[in-house]
Amino acid sequence: MSLFAHYLSLPYLLEGIEVTLQVTALGLGGGLILGLILAWMQLSRFWWLSAFARGYAVIFRGTPLILQMVFAYDALPHIGIKLPAIAAAGLALACNEAPFIAEMLRSGVLGVDRGQVSAGQALGMTPSVLMRRVIAPQAIRTMIPAFGNESVSALKNSSLASVIAVQELTLRSTQLASSTFDFFSIFFASGLLYLLLTSAVSLIQLFLEWWLDLDRAKKDRSLADYLPWRRVELDASPAPALDAVPAPDVAALPPASTLTREERTKRAVTIARNNIAVEVKDLRKSYAAQPVLDGLDLTVRIGEVVALLGPSGSGKSTLLRCINHLESWDSGTVKVGGRRLGFHDDGGRLSPRDIANERASVGVGMVFQQFNLFSHLTAKENVAGPLRWVYGMTRIDADRRARELLDRVGLSHRADALPRHLSGGQQQRVAIARALAPNPSVLLLDEPTSALDPELVNEVLEVIRRLAIDDGLTMIISTHHIRFADEVADRVAFLSGGSILEEGPAHEVLTNPKNPLTARFLSVMEADKAPETVR
Amino acid sequence: MHKWLSSEARRASLPWRRAVLVAIVAAGFLAPVGAQALPAGCAALKEKYPDWKGKTLVNAINPHTPGYEAIDPKDPSKYVGFDIDLGEEIGECLGFKLTYKAVTFAALLTTLASGQADIVISDIYATEERAKAGDFITYSKVFDGVLVAKGNPKKITGINTTMCGAAAAENTGYVEVPLIQALIPQCKAEGKPEPTLQLYDNNANCIQAILAGRADTYVNDVNTVDNAVKAYPDKLEKAIAVTIPYSVGIAVPKDKPKFREAVHAAMMEIYKSGDQAASLKKWGLDPNNLMEPGLLMVK
């Protein structure tokens, strides 16, 4: 063991490290490229691409790397491909890493909250914008630890290149041991060298985790927090800044005006003369023979606010998602602003990318029950980002518009907060601002307050009320708040079993339902909020 | 003379190397024609086989056999040994240079067959079986030694029934493997337990197997065994030397008869000039290994 230090600094072994790193770099780089292609194929809409990727994974994940190395080195020359040893080893390692990296990428992509994907789609993002701006930034953050693992494993696996005459660290160590008979000193030295290399990979991983930590910018996090002996909760966010008093920021704004009965009648007359904003005709859709929409018809005029009521599973959400074409349907038509969604002029179906562009140009905004804010972006970026990526606004214009809208929902002071540092009510208000940013012709709200704690419901309803009454925005809201529907909606539609059982002026239907099912539903909801006379 | 000095130079440490270089230059002046240290027939061979002049060929070796081929412990960027000197002299004789590709023993002929190497000079025994993968120019007799732990606790006396019940370490692809396997029926007939085989991919691992007590014996070229005993005199000993009916050979691709002819011719020159015998002596190998180069080819 006396020569341990000597071997540790022996240029011969240090040069071996260089070769080891070359093979590893080829393997990881090539594996990443191949893995990206494989992951893309697996996630593709075309079954044969995904079948090919599966087949590749079965073969290359299911055979030993050492055989792949020998194959790349000794078999490929028989078909005229004679790669230098390092390239052959790099190729084999890349082919072997690819399916593992592809699975990491795939799970990273699938791990991103589907709701955020829906929100991106609803904002008119094409699949590629969605991937680049929403999915990838979040997936990459979650994939770093797995990538660290994979890099360490590739580094160690590169030692198998010794079987095909690549003069890397392991091969050099065994040769040196053979000629000096100094077996153990040499293998301890080479083991330590490997350890130093893998430690360097770990350090790079920790640095990247720190660098991409969303809380880093707020100086909440120092690099030292990532050291293993520091017990800092890295995942849990600091306690969300809950407002002590429910929504003082909204309360500070002048309350939305409410309408008297006379004003309502006048409003109804005006709306009746307006053009049609949304027209749904005989819409049918079933999931595995279970009908969710069963010949539904609905017409909404510009400036009108329609509340959709009905028990869970009555088709309210599906209807909204169809109007925005987040879901397809079996038959029937949906027209927004006179345009038939989802089809070319000649009747052919649109590709996902064309649907996205159509959504953006038709202008249907959507607010979701679960808010679905892009969790890696600040409140301001949630609003401004889509304006830049979908509508091509400049950063200055988009930021100005975002500040304006955050101000309107009473959240200008939280512009730089991440969604997870906001209360549920605040998140939903940001989501409303985001949906309003592109000036949609219709705003769809899918149970916007159902996921909120009771004390946070009012701040959100207040914002929606103001949009309806002060701004005259066309809205379709599915809700369980009968009183809110009565105050805000011009018309309510009661859904059951995928079709509309009863519809009419809000106050009339809610106080004097004709259909016994409507009556029963309203009396169940009664305990909570009985419709009172309009203030 | 020139040849001898340059081989020495490869092994010498740095300051010495410089001195030796000076000596070479001096020798170049003193000796009437320094370059003629090469066997006399080489000039004619270069004329006759001009295809490899100025080329660099790849020699696949399993560099785990000190004395034949192993890296130089003083300068690990170089390979040294009897086979290495022989290859370089063949190269000088025909006008080509050699680079080396280190592979496992079992991969030597595969590497040659796949075209990743041009020649294999790596203490490999020429057998009919192996000659299916490459043509052999034989150049050395084979004497095997039986390496055992100090004191020979299992009383092994060769590849015979004394090996029944013993664990033998061998390299994958070694000719000794089938010889030991052939003992199984004999041991059974005598009612003794079968010998077991442990397959490794280089000498060092086989030797370590005995040192670690995992294997009882390792049968290989006697010079390799002697070197191992020299490295671990307190722990290992050579039980006996056995004769094996093979010769050591240089393997060349089957589809290059011209190259085989040229290498064979160069070997003949080196043998006749006495360089081969001198080199055996230089590397401390048994002079009895010397034999006239021959050919082994099968269809």
PDB file of N, CA and C in Angstrom, chain B residues 9 11 23 29 39 59 64 83-84 97-98 132 153 163 165 170 173 181 185 192 205 212 222 225 232 236 255 259:
ATOM      1  N   ALA B   9      16.213   1.072 -23.919  1.00  0.00           N
ATOM      2  CA  ALA B   9      15.833   2.460 -23.721  1.00  0.00           C
ATOM      3  C   ALA B   9      14.362   2.552 -23.298  1.00  0.00           C
ATOM      4  N   ARG B  11      12.803   0.688 -21.419  1.00  0.00           N
ATOM      5  CA  ARG B  11      12.578   0.334 -20.015  1.00  0.00           C
ATOM      6  C   ARG B  11      13.226   1.307 -19.050  1.00  0.00           C
ATOM      7  N   ALA B  23      24.115   7.166 -26.018  1.00  0.00           N
ATOM      8  CA  ALA B  23      24.858   5.960 -26.369  1.00  0.00           C
ATOM      9  C   ALA B  23      24.420   5.439 -27.742  1.00  0.00           C
ATOM     10  N   PHE B  29      27.374   6.130 -34.717  1.00  0.00           N
ATOM     11  CA  PHE B  29      28.595   6.590 -35.381  1.00  0.00           C
ATOM     12  C   PHE B  29      29.675   5.520 -35.398  1.00  0.00           C
ATOM     13  N   PRO B  39      18.143  -8.128 -39.181  1.00  0.00           N
ATOM     14  CA  PRO B  39      18.590  -9.302 -39.940  1.00  0.00           C
ATOM     15  C   PRO B  39      18.844  -8.946 -41.399  1.00  0.00           C
ATOM     16  N   ASN B  59      -1.718  -4.030 -33.250  1.00  0.00           N
ATOM     17  CA  ASN B  59      -1.406  -5.314 -32.639  1.00  0.00           C
ATOM     18  C   ASN B  59      -2.314  -5.497 -31.425  1.00  0.00           C
ATOM     19  N   HIS B  64      -1.274  -8.659 -19.847  1.00  0.00           N
ATOM     20  CA  HIS B  64      -1.291  -9.014 -18.429  1.00  0.00           C
ATOM     21  C   HIS B  64      -0.260 -10.104 -18.145  1.00  0.00           C
ATOM     22  N   ASP B  83       7.239 -10.542 -26.573  1.00  0.00           N
ATOM     23  CA  ASP B  83       6.343 -10.440 -27.731  1.00  0.00           C
ATOM     24  C   ASP B  83       6.366  -9.045 -28.350  1.00  0.00           C
ATOM     25  N   ILE B  84       6.473  -8.054 -27.463  1.00  0.00           N
ATOM     26  CA  ILE B  84       6.462  -6.667 -27.951  1.00  0.00           C
ATOM     27  C   ILE B  84       7.705  -6.429 -28.814  1.00  0.00           C
ATOM     28  N   LYS B  97       5.038   0.185 -38.608  1.00  0.00           N
ATOM     29  CA  LYS B  97       5.072   0.480 -37.179  1.00  0.00           C
ATOM     30  C   LYS B  97       3.850  -0.163 -36.524  1.00  0.00           C
ATOM     31  N   LEU B  98       3.925  -0.354 -35.206  1.00  0.00           N
ATOM     32  CA  LEU B  98       2.799  -0.980 -34.508  1.00  0.00           C
ATOM     33  C   LEU B  98       2.202  -0.047 -33.457  1.00  0.00           C
ATOM     34  N   LYS B 132      -9.186 -21.572 -36.825  1.00  0.00           N
ATOM     35  CA  LYS B 132     -10.380 -21.296 -37.638  1.00  0.00           C
ATOM     36  C   LYS B 132     -10.663 -19.804 -37.679  1.00  0.00           C
ATOM     37  N   PRO B 153      -0.504 -27.324  -0.824  1.00  0.00           N
ATOM     38  CA  PRO B 153      -1.336 -28.063   0.136  1.00  0.00           C
ATOM     39  C   PRO B 153      -2.158 -29.184  -0.513  1.00  0.00           C
ATOM     40  N   MET B 163      -5.558 -33.254  -9.538  1.00  0.00           N
ATOM     41  CA  MET B 163      -6.391 -32.044  -9.562  1.00  0.00           C
ATOM     42  C   MET B 163      -7.838 -32.340  -9.211  1.00  0.00           C
ATOM     43  N   GLY B 165     -11.096 -32.575  -7.460  1.00  0.00           N
ATOM     44  CA  GLY B 165     -11.569 -31.881  -6.259  1.00  0.00           C
ATOM     45  C   GLY B 165     -10.931 -30.519  -6.040  1.00  0.00           C
ATOM     46  N   GLU B 170      -8.430 -20.198 -14.361  1.00  0.00           N
ATOM     47  CA  GLU B 170      -7.901 -20.100 -15.728  1.00  0.00           C
ATOM     48  C   GLU B 170      -8.492 -18.875 -16.398  1.00  0.00           C
ATOM     49  N   GLY B 173     -10.977 -18.857 -22.419  1.00  0.00           N
ATOM     50  CA  GLY B 173     -10.402 -19.071 -23.745  1.00  0.00           C
ATOM     51  C   GLY B 173      -9.043 -19.743 -23.725  1.00  0.00           C
ATOM     52  N   GLN B 181     -11.000 -29.794 -18.077  1.00  0.00           N
ATOM     53  CA  GLN B 181     -12.347 -30.368 -18.180  1.00  0.00           C
ATOM     54  C   GLN B 181     -12.287 -31.866 -18.509  1.00  0.00           C
ATOM     55  N   PRO B 185     -14.167 -36.981 -16.313  1.00  0.00           N
ATOM     56  CA  PRO B 185     -14.502 -38.411 -16.347  1.00  0.00           C
ATOM     57  C   PRO B 185     -13.452 -39.279 -15.640  1.00  0.00           C
ATOM     58  N   LYS B 192     -13.309 -39.930  -7.380  1.00  0.00           N
ATOM     59  CA  LYS B 192     -12.899 -38.704  -6.703  1.00  0.00           C
ATOM     60  C   LYS B 192     -13.808 -37.546  -7.132  1.00  0.00           C
ATOM     61  N   ASN B 205      -5.842 -11.656 -12.291  1.00  0.00           N
ATOM     62  CA  ASN B 205      -7.010 -12.137 -11.559  1.00  0.00           C
ATOM     63  C   ASN B 205      -6.848 -13.603 -11.157  1.00  0.00           C
ATOM     64  N   ALA B 212      -6.000 -15.276  -2.673  1.00  0.00           N
ATOM     65  CA  ALA B 212      -7.167 -15.087  -1.814  1.00  0.00           C
ATOM     66  C   ALA B 212      -7.718 -16.419  -1.310  1.00  0.00           C
ATOM     67  N   VAL B 222       5.018 -21.386 -18.405  1.00  0.00           N
ATOM     68  CA  VAL B 222       5.900 -21.532 -17.253  1.00  0.00           C
ATOM     69  C   VAL B 222       6.562 -20.220 -16.854  1.00  0.00           C
ATOM     70  N   VAL B 225       4.239 -18.231 -14.779  1.00  0.00           N
ATOM     71  CA  VAL B 225       4.182 -18.818 -13.436  1.00  0.00           C
ATOM     72  C   VAL B 225       5.432 -18.429 -12.637  1.00  0.00           C
ATOM     73  N   TYR B 232       5.584 -13.051  -5.515  1.00  0.00           N
ATOM     74  CA  TYR B 232       5.047 -13.438  -4.200  1.00  0.00           C
ATOM     75  C   TYR B 232       5.768 -14.695  -3.692  1.00  0.00           C
ATOM     76  N   LEU B 236       3.489 -18.173  -3.010  1.00  0.00           N
ATOM     77  CA  LEU B 236       3.209 -19.013  -4.169  1.00  0.00           C
ATOM     78  C   LEU B 236       4.411 -19.901  -4.471  1.00  0.00           C
ATOM     79  N   ASP B 255      -7.854 -13.861 -44.402  1.00  0.00           N
ATOM     80  CA  ASP B 255      -8.053 -13.407 -45.785  1.00  0.00           C
ATOM     81  C   ASP B 255      -6.868 -12.586 -46.308  1.00  0.00           C
ATOM     82  N   PHE B 259       0.144 -11.201 -46.374  1.00  0.00           N
ATOM     83  CA  PHE B 259       0.641 -10.663 -45.108  1.00  0.00           C
ATOM     84  C   PHE B 259       1.199 -11.804 -44.260  1.00  0.00           C
TER      85      PHE B 259
END
